[in-house]
Coordinates of C-alpha atoms in Angstrom, one line a residue:
Chain E
X14 CA -88.9 193.1 -5.9
X15 CA -87.5 196.3 -4.3
X16 CA -89.8 199.2 -3.5
X17 CA -93.5 199.2 -3.2
X18 CA -94.2 198.9 -6.9
X19 CA -92.5 197.1 -9.8
X20 CA -91.4 199.6 -12.5
X21 CA -91.6 199.2 -16.2
X22 CA -90.3 201.1 -19.2
X23 CA -93.1 201.5 -21.7
X24 CA -91.9 204.0 -24.3
X25 CA -88.7 205.7 -25.5
X26 CA -87.8 208.5 -27.9
X27 CA -84.9 210.6 -29.0
X28 CA -83.9 213.3 -31.5
X29 CA -81.0 213.3 -33.9
X30 CA -77.7 213.8 -32.2
X31 CA -75.7 216.5 -34.1
X32 CA -72.8 219.0 -33.5
X33 CA -75.4 221.8 -33.9
X34 CA -79.2 221.5 -34.1
X35 CA -81.4 224.5 -34.8
X36 CA -83.8 223.6 -32.0
X37 CA -83.5 225.1 -28.5
X38 CA -82.9 222.8 -25.6
X39 CA -86.6 223.1 -24.7
X40 CA -87.7 222.2 -28.2
X41 CA -85.3 219.2 -28.2
X42 CA -86.7 218.0 -24.9
X43 CA -90.2 218.3 -26.3
X44 CA -89.5 216.3 -29.4
X45 CA -88.0 213.4 -27.4
X46 CA -90.7 213.5 -24.7
X47 CA -93.5 213.5 -27.3
X48 CA -92.0 210.6 -29.1
X49 CA -91.6 208.6 -25.9
X50 CA -95.2 209.3 -24.9
X51 CA -96.5 208.4 -28.4
X52 CA -94.6 205.1 -28.3
X53 CA -96.1 204.4 -24.9
X54 CA -99.6 205.3 -26.1
X55 CA -100.0 207.9 -23.4
X56 CA -100.7 211.6 -23.3
X57 CA -99.2 214.2 -21.0
X58 CA -102.3 214.1 -18.8
X59 CA -101.4 210.5 -18.0
X60 CA -98.0 211.5 -16.5
X61 CA -97.9 211.8 -12.7
X62 CA -94.3 213.1 -12.4
X63 CA -91.3 214.2 -14.4
X64 CA -87.6 213.9 -13.9
X65 CA -85.3 216.0 -16.1
X66 CA -81.6 215.2 -16.5
X67 CA -79.2 217.8 -17.9
X68 CA -75.5 218.4 -17.3
X69 CA -73.4 221.6 -16.6
X70 CA -75.5 224.8 -16.8
X71 CA -72.4 226.5 -18.2
X72 CA -73.1 224.9 -21.7
X73 CA -76.3 226.9 -22.0
X74 CA -75.3 229.9 -19.9
X75 CA -78.7 229.5 -18.3
X76 CA -77.9 228.7 -14.6
X77 CA -81.4 227.5 -13.8
X78 CA -81.7 224.8 -16.4
X79 CA -84.3 222.7 -14.7
X80 CA -86.7 225.6 -14.8
X81 CA -85.6 226.6 -18.3
X82 CA -86.3 223.1 -19.7
X83 CA -89.5 222.4 -17.6
X84 CA -92.1 223.1 -20.3
X85 CA -90.3 221.0 -22.9
X86 CA -90.1 218.2 -20.5
X87 CA -93.8 218.1 -20.0
X88 CA -93.5 219.3 -16.4
X89 CA -96.2 221.9 -16.6
X90 CA -98.0 221.9 -13.2
X91 CA -96.5 218.5 -12.2
X92 CA -94.2 217.2 -9.5
X93 CA -90.8 217.9 -11.2
X94 CA -87.2 217.7 -10.4
X95 CA -83.9 218.1 -12.3
X96 CA -81.1 215.8 -11.5
X97 CA -77.4 216.3 -12.3
X98 CA -74.4 214.1 -11.6
X99 CA -72.2 215.2 -14.5
X100 CA -71.8 212.6 -17.2
X101 CA -73.6 210.1 -15.0
X102 CA -76.8 212.1 -15.3
X103 CA -78.5 210.3 -18.2
X104 CA -78.6 206.9 -16.5
X105 CA -79.1 208.4 -13.0
X106 CA -82.2 210.2 -14.3
X107 CA -83.7 206.8 -15.0
X108 CA -82.7 205.6 -11.5
X109 CA -84.5 208.6 -10.1
X110 CA -87.5 207.9 -12.3
X111 CA -87.5 204.4 -10.9
X112 CA -87.7 205.6 -7.2
X113 CA -90.6 208.0 -8.1
X114 CA -92.7 204.9 -8.9
X115 CA -91.1 202.3 -6.7
X116 CA -91.8 204.5 -3.7
X117 CA -95.5 204.1 -4.3
X118 CA -95.9 207.8 -4.8
X119 CA -96.6 207.8 -8.5
X120 CA -97.8 205.5 -11.2
X121 CA -96.1 207.1 -14.1
X122 CA -92.9 209.2 -14.6
X123 CA -91.6 210.8 -17.7
X124 CA -87.8 210.8 -17.7
X125 CA -86.2 213.4 -20.1
X126 CA -82.6 214.2 -20.7
X127 CA -81.3 217.1 -22.9
X128 CA -78.1 218.7 -23.8
X129 CA -77.3 221.6 -26.1
X130 CA -73.6 222.0 -26.0
X131 CA -73.3 224.1 -29.2
X132 CA -74.5 227.3 -27.4
X133 CA -71.2 227.6 -25.7
X134 CA -68.8 228.7 -28.4
X135 CA -66.3 228.5 -30.0
X136 CA -66.1 225.2 -28.1
X137 CA -67.9 223.9 -25.0
X138 CA -64.6 222.5 -23.7
X139 CA -64.1 225.9 -22.1
X140 CA -67.2 225.5 -20.0
X141 CA -65.6 222.3 -18.6
X142 CA -62.7 224.2 -17.1
X143 CA -65.1 225.6 -14.5
X144 CA -65.7 222.1 -13.0
X145 CA -62.4 221.9 -11.3
X146 CA -61.3 222.9 -7.7
X147 CA -60.6 226.6 -7.9
X148 CA -57.9 226.7 -5.3
X149 CA -55.4 224.2 -6.4
X150 CA -56.4 222.8 -9.8
X151 CA -57.6 225.6 -12.0
X152 CA -54.5 227.8 -11.6
X153 CA -52.5 225.0 -13.4
X154 CA -54.7 225.4 -16.5
X155 CA -56.4 222.0 -16.0
X156 CA -58.7 220.9 -18.8
X157 CA -61.2 218.0 -19.0
X158 CA -59.0 216.2 -21.5
X159 CA -56.0 216.1 -19.2
X160 CA -57.8 214.1 -16.6
X161 CA -58.9 211.5 -19.1
X162 CA -55.5 211.3 -20.6
X163 CA -54.0 210.7 -17.2
X164 CA -56.5 208.0 -16.4
X165 CA -56.2 206.3 -19.8
X166 CA -52.4 206.3 -19.4
X167 CA -52.5 204.8 -15.9
X168 CA -54.9 202.1 -17.1
X169 CA -52.6 201.2 -20.0
X170 CA -49.6 201.2 -17.8
X171 CA -51.0 199.0 -15.0
X172 CA -52.2 196.3 -17.4
X173 CA -49.7 196.8 -20.2
X174 CA -52.4 197.6 -22.7
X175 CA -51.5 199.0 -26.1
X176 CA -53.2 201.8 -28.0
X177 CA -54.1 199.6 -30.9
X178 CA -56.1 197.3 -28.5
X179 CA -58.0 200.3 -27.3
X180 CA -58.6 201.7 -30.8
X181 CA -60.7 198.6 -31.6
X182 CA -63.4 200.0 -29.5
X183 CA -63.7 203.2 -31.5
X184 CA -63.7 201.1 -34.7
X185 CA -66.5 198.9 -33.4
X186 CA -68.7 201.7 -32.0
X187 CA -68.4 204.0 -35.0
X188 CA -69.2 201.0 -37.2
X189 CA -72.2 200.0 -35.1
X190 CA -73.5 203.6 -35.4
X191 CA -73.9 203.1 -39.2
X192 CA -77.2 201.4 -38.4
X193 CA -78.4 204.1 -36.0
X194 CA -80.6 206.7 -37.9
X195 CA -79.8 209.4 -35.3
X196 CA -76.0 208.9 -35.2
X197 CA -73.7 211.9 -35.6
X198 CA -70.3 210.2 -36.2
X199 CA -71.1 206.8 -37.8
X200 CA -68.1 205.7 -39.9
X201 CA -66.2 202.7 -41.1
X202 CA -62.7 203.3 -39.8
X203 CA -59.7 201.2 -39.1
X204 CA -57.3 200.9 -36.1
X205 CA -54.7 202.8 -38.3
X206 CA -57.1 205.7 -38.7
X207 CA -57.3 206.0 -34.9
X208 CA -53.6 205.7 -34.4
X209 CA -52.9 208.2 -37.2
X210 CA -55.4 210.8 -35.9
X211 CA -54.3 214.0 -34.3
X212 CA -52.6 213.6 -30.9
X213 CA -54.6 215.9 -28.6
X214 CA -53.3 214.9 -25.2
X215 CA -51.2 211.8 -25.4
X216 CA -52.3 209.0 -25.2
X217 CA -55.7 210.5 -26.3
X218 CA -56.0 211.1 -30.0
X219 CA -58.8 212.6 -32.0
X220 CA -60.6 209.4 -32.9
X221 CA -60.4 208.1 -29.3
X222 CA -63.0 210.7 -28.3
X223 CA -66.7 211.2 -28.7
X224 CA -67.9 214.5 -30.2
X225 CA -69.7 217.4 -28.6
X226 CA -73.4 217.2 -29.5
X227 CA -76.9 218.6 -29.2
X228 CA -79.7 216.2 -28.6
X229 CA -82.4 214.8 -26.3
X230 CA -83.7 211.4 -25.2
X231 CA -86.7 210.3 -23.1
X232 CA -88.3 207.3 -21.5
X233 CA -91.8 206.7 -20.0
X234 CA -91.8 204.7 -16.8
X235 CA -94.9 203.1 -15.3
X236 CA -96.0 201.0 -12.4
X237 CA -96.9 197.4 -13.1
X238 CA -100.6 198.1 -13.0
X239 CA -100.4 200.8 -15.6
X240 CA -97.8 199.0 -17.7
X241 CA -100.0 195.9 -18.0
X242 CA -103.0 198.0 -19.2
X243 CA -101.1 199.8 -21.9
X244 CA -98.6 197.3 -23.3
X245 CA -98.2 193.6 -23.9
X246 CA -94.4 193.8 -23.7
X247 CA -93.2 196.0 -20.9
X248 CA -89.5 196.0 -20.1
X249 CA -88.9 195.9 -16.3
X250 CA -86.3 197.9 -14.4
X251 CA -85.0 195.2 -12.1
X252 CA -81.9 196.9 -10.8
X253 CA -80.6 200.4 -10.2
X254 CA -77.4 201.6 -8.6
X255 CA -75.4 204.7 -8.1
X256 CA -72.2 205.6 -6.2
X257 CA -69.7 208.4 -5.9
X258 CA -66.0 208.3 -4.9
X259 CA -63.9 211.0 -3.2
X260 CA -63.6 214.3 -4.9
X261 CA -59.8 214.1 -4.3
X262 CA -59.3 212.5 -7.7
X263 CA -55.5 212.6 -7.6
X264 CA -55.6 210.5 -4.4
X265 CA -57.2 207.5 -6.2
X266 CA -55.6 204.9 -8.3
X267 CA -57.2 205.8 -11.6
X268 CA -56.6 202.3 -13.2
X269 CA -59.8 201.0 -11.8
X270 CA -63.3 202.6 -11.4
X271 CA -64.3 201.5 -8.0
X272 CA -67.4 203.8 -8.0
X273 CA -68.7 201.9 -11.1
X274 CA -68.2 198.6 -9.3
X275 CA -70.1 199.9 -6.2
X276 CA -73.0 201.1 -8.4
X277 CA -73.0 197.8 -10.3
X278 CA -73.0 195.7 -7.1
X279 CA -76.0 197.6 -5.9
X280 CA -77.9 197.0 -9.1
X281 CA -76.8 193.3 -9.4
X282 CA -77.9 192.6 -5.9
X283 CA -81.3 194.0 -6.6
X284 CA -81.6 192.1 -9.9
X285 CA -80.3 188.9 -8.3
X286 CA -77.4 188.7 -10.7
X287 CA -74.5 186.6 -9.5
X288 CA -72.5 186.1 -12.7
X289 CA -72.7 189.4 -14.7
X290 CA -70.9 188.2 -17.9
X291 CA -73.2 185.2 -18.1
X292 CA -76.4 186.8 -17.1
X293 CA -76.2 190.1 -19.0
X294 CA -77.2 189.6 -22.6
X295 CA -76.5 193.1 -23.9
X296 CA -74.9 196.2 -22.4
X297 CA -74.6 199.9 -23.2
X298 CA -71.4 200.9 -21.4
X299 CA -70.4 204.5 -21.1
X300 CA -67.9 205.3 -23.8
X301 CA -67.1 209.0 -24.1
X302 CA -63.5 207.7 -24.9
X303 CA -62.7 204.3 -26.3
X304 CA -60.6 203.2 -23.3
X305 CA -63.6 204.0 -21.1
X306 CA -65.7 201.2 -22.6
X307 CA -62.9 198.8 -21.5
X308 CA -62.4 200.5 -18.1
X309 CA -66.1 200.4 -17.4
X310 CA -66.6 196.8 -18.5
X311 CA -64.1 195.9 -15.8
X312 CA -65.7 198.1 -13.3
X313 CA -69.1 196.5 -14.1
X314 CA -67.4 193.1 -13.7
X315 CA -68.3 192.1 -17.2
X316 CA -64.6 191.5 -17.7
X317 CA -61.8 190.7 -15.2
X318 CA -59.4 193.5 -14.5
X319 CA -57.2 194.1 -17.5
X320 CA -59.1 191.6 -19.7
X321 CA -61.6 193.8 -21.5
X322 CA -59.2 194.4 -24.4
X323 CA -58.9 190.7 -25.0
X324 CA -62.7 190.2 -25.1
X325 CA -62.8 193.1 -27.6
X326 CA -60.0 191.7 -29.8
X327 CA -61.7 188.3 -29.7
X328 CA -65.0 189.8 -31.0
X329 CA -67.0 189.0 -27.9
X330 CA -68.2 192.6 -27.7
X331 CA -69.3 192.8 -31.3
X332 CA -73.0 193.1 -32.0
X333 CA -73.0 189.4 -33.0
X334 CA -70.7 188.4 -30.2
X335 CA -71.5 186.6 -27.0
X336 CA -71.6 189.8 -24.9
X337 CA -72.5 192.7 -27.3
X338 CA -71.3 196.1 -25.9
X339 CA -72.8 199.3 -27.3
X340 CA -74.8 197.9 -30.2
X341 CA -76.2 201.4 -30.6
X342 CA -72.8 202.8 -31.6
X343 CA -72.4 204.4 -28.2
X344 CA -71.2 208.0 -27.5
X345 CA -68.3 207.4 -30.0
X346 CA -70.7 206.8 -32.8
X347 CA -74.1 208.1 -32.0
X348 CA -72.8 211.2 -30.2
X349 CA -72.4 212.7 -26.8
X350 CA -75.0 215.3 -25.7
X351 CA -73.9 214.6 -22.2
X352 CA -77.1 213.8 -20.2
X353 CA -79.0 212.7 -23.3
X354 CA -76.3 210.3 -24.3
X355 CA -76.7 208.3 -21.1
X356 CA -80.5 208.2 -21.5
X357 CA -80.0 207.2 -25.2
X358 CA -78.2 204.1 -23.8
X359 CA -81.2 203.2 -21.7
X360 CA -83.5 203.7 -24.8
X361 CA -81.2 201.3 -26.7
X362 CA -81.5 198.6 -24.1
X363 CA -85.3 199.1 -24.1
X364 CA -85.4 198.7 -27.9
X365 CA -83.0 195.8 -27.8
X366 CA -85.1 193.9 -25.2
X367 CA -88.3 194.6 -27.1
X368 CA -86.7 193.3 -30.3
X369 CA -87.3 196.6 -32.0
X370 CA -83.7 197.6 -32.8
X371 CA -83.9 196.6 -36.4
X372 CA -80.5 196.4 -38.0
X373 CA -78.9 196.9 -34.7
X374 CA -80.7 194.0 -33.0
X375 CA -78.3 191.7 -31.2
X376 CA -78.5 188.0 -31.9
X377 CA -80.5 185.6 -29.9
X378 CA -83.4 186.8 -27.8
X379 CA -81.8 189.2 -25.3
X380 CA -83.7 189.2 -22.0
X381 CA -81.4 191.1 -19.6
X382 CA -79.7 194.3 -20.5
X383 CA -77.6 196.9 -18.7
X384 CA -76.9 200.6 -19.2
X385 CA -74.2 202.5 -17.4
X386 CA -72.9 206.1 -17.3
X387 CA -70.1 207.8 -15.5
X388 CA -69.4 211.4 -14.5
X389 CA -68.3 214.2 -12.3
X390 CA -64.5 214.2 -11.7
X391 CA -64.0 210.5 -12.7
X392 CA -65.9 209.5 -9.6
X393 CA -69.6 208.8 -10.3
X394 CA -71.2 205.6 -11.5
X395 CA -74.9 205.0 -12.4
X396 CA -76.3 201.7 -13.6
X397 CA -79.7 200.4 -14.6
X398 CA -80.6 196.8 -15.3
X399 CA -83.7 195.9 -17.4
X400 CA -85.4 192.6 -18.2
X401 CA -88.0 191.8 -20.8
Chain W
X17 CA -83.9 204.1 -32.2
X18 CA -86.9 201.8 -32.7
X19 CA -87.6 200.4 -36.2
X20 CA -91.2 201.5 -35.6
X21 CA -90.1 205.1 -35.8
X22 CA -89.7 206.6 -39.2
X23 CA -89.4 210.3 -38.4
X24 CA -86.3 211.5 -36.6
X25 CA -86.7 215.0 -35.2
X26 CA -83.9 217.6 -35.2
X27 CA -82.7 220.1 -37.8
X28 CA -79.0 220.0 -38.4
X29 CA -77.4 223.4 -39.0
X30 CA -73.8 224.6 -39.5
X31 CA -72.1 226.5 -36.7
X32 CA -70.8 229.0 -39.2
X33 CA -74.4 229.9 -40.3
X34 CA -75.3 230.6 -36.7
X35 CA -72.1 232.6 -36.1
X36 CA -72.5 234.7 -39.2
X37 CA -76.2 235.5 -38.6
X38 CA -77.8 233.4 -41.4
X39 CA -79.7 231.6 -38.6
X40 CA -81.3 233.9 -36.0
X41 CA -79.3 233.8 -32.8
X42 CA -78.6 236.0 -29.7
X43 CA -75.1 236.6 -28.2
X44 CA -74.1 237.2 -24.7
X45 CA -70.9 237.1 -22.7
X46 CA -71.5 236.8 -18.9
X47 CA -69.3 239.0 -16.8
X48 CA -69.5 237.1 -13.4
X49 CA -66.3 237.2 -11.4
X50 CA -65.3 235.1 -8.4
X51 CA -63.1 235.5 -5.4
X52 CA -62.7 232.2 -3.5
X53 CA -61.7 232.0 0.1
X54 CA -59.2 229.2 0.3
X55 CA -60.7 227.9 3.5
X56 CA -59.3 226.4 6.7
X57 CA -57.0 223.7 5.3
X58 CA -56.1 225.1 1.9
X59 CA -55.1 228.4 3.5
X60 CA -52.4 226.4 5.4
X61 CA -51.4 224.8 2.1
X62 CA -51.1 228.1 0.2
X63 CA -49.2 229.7 3.2
X64 CA -46.9 226.8 3.1
X65 CA -46.2 227.1 -0.6
X66 CA -45.3 230.7 -0.1
X67 CA -42.5 229.5 2.3
X68 CA -41.4 226.8 -0.1
X69 CA -43.1 223.9 1.8
X70 CA -45.8 221.4 0.9
X71 CA -48.3 221.0 3.7
X72 CA -50.3 217.8 4.3
X73 CA -52.9 216.9 6.9
X74 CA -52.8 213.9 9.3
X75 CA -55.6 211.7 10.6
X76 CA -54.6 209.5 13.5
X77 CA -57.7 207.3 13.2
X78 CA -57.0 206.0 9.6
X79 CA -53.3 206.9 9.8
X80 CA -53.2 208.8 6.6
X81 CA -51.0 211.7 5.7
X82 CA -53.1 213.6 3.1
X83 CA -52.2 216.0 0.4
X84 CA -53.9 218.2 -0.6
X85 CA -54.6 218.9 3.1
X86 CA -58.2 219.0 4.3
X87 CA -59.9 220.2 7.4
X88 CA -61.7 216.9 8.0
X89 CA -60.9 213.3 7.1
X90 CA -63.5 212.3 4.5
X91 CA -63.2 208.6 5.4
X92 CA -63.3 208.9 9.2
X93 CA -65.5 212.0 9.1
X94 CA -63.7 213.7 11.9
X95 CA -61.4 216.8 12.1
X96 CA -57.8 216.1 11.0
X97 CA -55.3 215.9 13.9
X98 CA -52.7 218.3 12.5
X99 CA -50.7 219.6 9.6
X100 CA -47.2 218.5 8.6
X101 CA -44.6 219.5 6.0
X102 CA -44.0 216.7 3.5
X103 CA -41.2 216.4 1.0
X104 CA -41.1 218.2 -2.3
X105 CA -40.0 215.0 -4.1
X106 CA -42.2 212.3 -5.5
X107 CA -42.9 209.7 -8.1
X108 CA -44.7 209.9 -11.4
X109 CA -48.0 208.0 -11.0
X110 CA -49.3 208.8 -14.5
X111 CA -48.6 211.5 -17.1
X112 CA -49.9 213.0 -20.3
X113 CA -48.6 215.3 -23.1
X114 CA -51.2 218.0 -23.8
X115 CA -51.4 219.8 -27.2
X116 CA -54.8 221.3 -26.3
X117 CA -55.6 224.5 -24.3
X118 CA -58.7 225.1 -22.2
X119 CA -60.7 226.4 -25.1
X120 CA -59.8 223.3 -27.2
X121 CA -57.4 225.4 -29.3
X122 CA -54.1 223.8 -30.2
X123 CA -50.7 224.6 -28.7
X124 CA -47.3 223.9 -30.3
X125 CA -45.1 223.3 -27.3
X126 CA -46.9 220.6 -25.3
X127 CA -47.7 220.9 -21.6
X128 CA -46.4 217.9 -19.7
X129 CA -49.0 217.0 -17.1
X130 CA -48.5 214.5 -14.3
X131 CA -50.0 213.1 -11.1
X132 CA -47.1 213.0 -8.7
X133 CA -47.2 210.8 -5.6
X134 CA -45.4 212.9 -3.0
X135 CA -42.7 211.4 -0.6
X136 CA -43.8 211.5 3.0
X137 CA -47.5 211.4 2.2
X138 CA -49.5 208.2 2.4
X139 CA -49.3 205.8 -0.5
X140 CA -51.1 207.0 -3.6
X141 CA -51.5 210.6 -2.3
X142 CA -50.8 212.3 -5.6
X143 CA -51.1 215.9 -6.7
X144 CA -51.6 217.3 -10.2
X145 CA -48.8 219.4 -11.6
X146 CA -46.6 220.2 -14.6
X147 CA -43.2 218.6 -15.5
X148 CA -40.3 220.6 -16.8
X149 CA -36.6 220.4 -17.8
X150 CA -37.5 217.5 -20.1
X151 CA -36.4 217.9 -23.7
X152 CA -38.3 215.0 -25.1
X153 CA -41.5 213.7 -23.5
X154 CA -40.5 210.2 -24.4
X155 CA -38.0 210.4 -21.6
X156 CA -40.8 210.5 -19.0
X157 CA -41.3 207.1 -17.3
X158 CA -43.9 205.8 -14.9
X159 CA -42.3 205.6 -11.5
X160 CA -39.7 208.3 -12.3
X161 CA -38.5 210.3 -9.3
X162 CA -39.1 214.1 -9.6
X163 CA -38.5 217.2 -7.4
X164 CA -40.3 220.5 -7.2
X165 CA -38.6 223.5 -8.8
X166 CA -39.8 226.6 -6.8
X167 CA -40.1 230.2 -7.8
X168 CA -37.7 232.5 -6.0
X169 CA -39.1 233.3 -2.6
X170 CA -39.8 237.0 -3.4
X171 CA -41.9 235.9 -6.4
X172 CA -44.1 233.4 -4.5
X173 CA -47.7 234.5 -3.8
X174 CA -49.2 231.6 -2.0
X175 CA -50.3 229.6 -5.0
X176 CA -49.9 226.2 -6.5
X177 CA -47.9 227.9 -9.1
X178 CA -45.2 228.9 -6.5
X179 CA -44.0 225.5 -7.7
X180 CA -43.0 226.2 -11.3
X181 CA -42.9 222.5 -12.2
X182 CA -41.4 219.2 -11.1
X183 CA -38.1 218.1 -12.8
X184 CA -36.5 214.7 -13.0
X185 CA -34.4 214.0 -9.9
X186 CA -31.7 212.5 -12.0
X187 CA -30.6 213.8 -15.4
X188 CA -32.5 212.3 -18.2

């Protein structure tokens, strides 16, 4: 065990993920928080500390989002902090919740993640243009989609991977999402549909990408003492990891996410995992683009470099395969309200390990699960490992 | 989502209904403006571009010649040892063909985007820029040699855009 106290997940909740929801960010955070508390059988007075995760302020145009979302997150007169590491936020918020309890300081922590991207109109893509270096990158007109297209193309080139191999991820995840009641883009599609979809930024096409979304997700974490009092089936957080690479992203070889590897190594070491593909029963791997699932499986050492497409083609990563990846439907299927999407992945692992995932339940009796997210300028990795 | 949960919060609405006032909403356009000092190292870079030179920084400890230049080596965490001019030729590390503008609107003539590993810098020291003088993007190849095409000196302002684009070194 690392830290002073062992940490359990005892409840989870989330809202619908949709392109536009009527609720404010605060209202969404409240809905997810209340559901997680109800599932845990706790009330707000039982919560010692709160961690909120939410991504760029520019989406909301409220440049103090931690404060703005505090009431909805149940933070009223409590120790509270907002964390933000771009797309990595949703899993990192759970890592941060872990240390609140593992430090010995608190017995409970409510972890809430929210994103309302629809407020930035006509499209939140424009808010993303403000994440780049203002001196040498922005004058070139750089957009978010450029950097993914450059990374995807490099990954394809180094390993000789074809678009149709990558498209299988989109087909799988959107299909998995058909069984997720909160999913935004669940669909039965084919590889041809992906290959025939609009070319946005070659090699990225329309169906390679997750949508923009509104939504929230939350988890209740508790120390071992509290967890054992309130539930017979806690899910333990046995590993956490996070890491960042250099901000000079054009100076890195984009074919391999070393920062994900670093974060995974930290988490595997904590959890005593020596052979990740054998020891991980189910994983929620960050998939804002279809190639990212493959790229991240390799960074997480769930597949050897360049081999994730083969595992996908062989059906290993299907929900009934030997190493199910993104049984929820992932960001491609459930949706991508940035921070909430990462926390949704942690919720899914919790439900999978409790055997509560219903139609999405992976085969066997999964005991060890992993959730991962990725963010900032293709440089941030966050990982959490849970065991039932 | 747990099978124990039967109620899924969230009320889906259409963007158009918000935009056209059928759902109560408030509009605002911030008017914050920015003026960024380029800093110690990037001032050298921008001044170099004005003279038609690409400036890198050197670190004797790790031996790297770095571009874009920086005031301190992020690996050795010490001041760089100096600034050098590097070549305006390089190799395409990766590229993309963009039909999308910053606001997600579509553009007809695609922007050819590349990371270019510059000659004379350490291996893998790429910069982001645009490719030009290419009729068909299918002519672009990984590893292709390219050269900067500069604006005339009187039009340069000390900007990354003083390089108009990179063109193939040999005819395609």
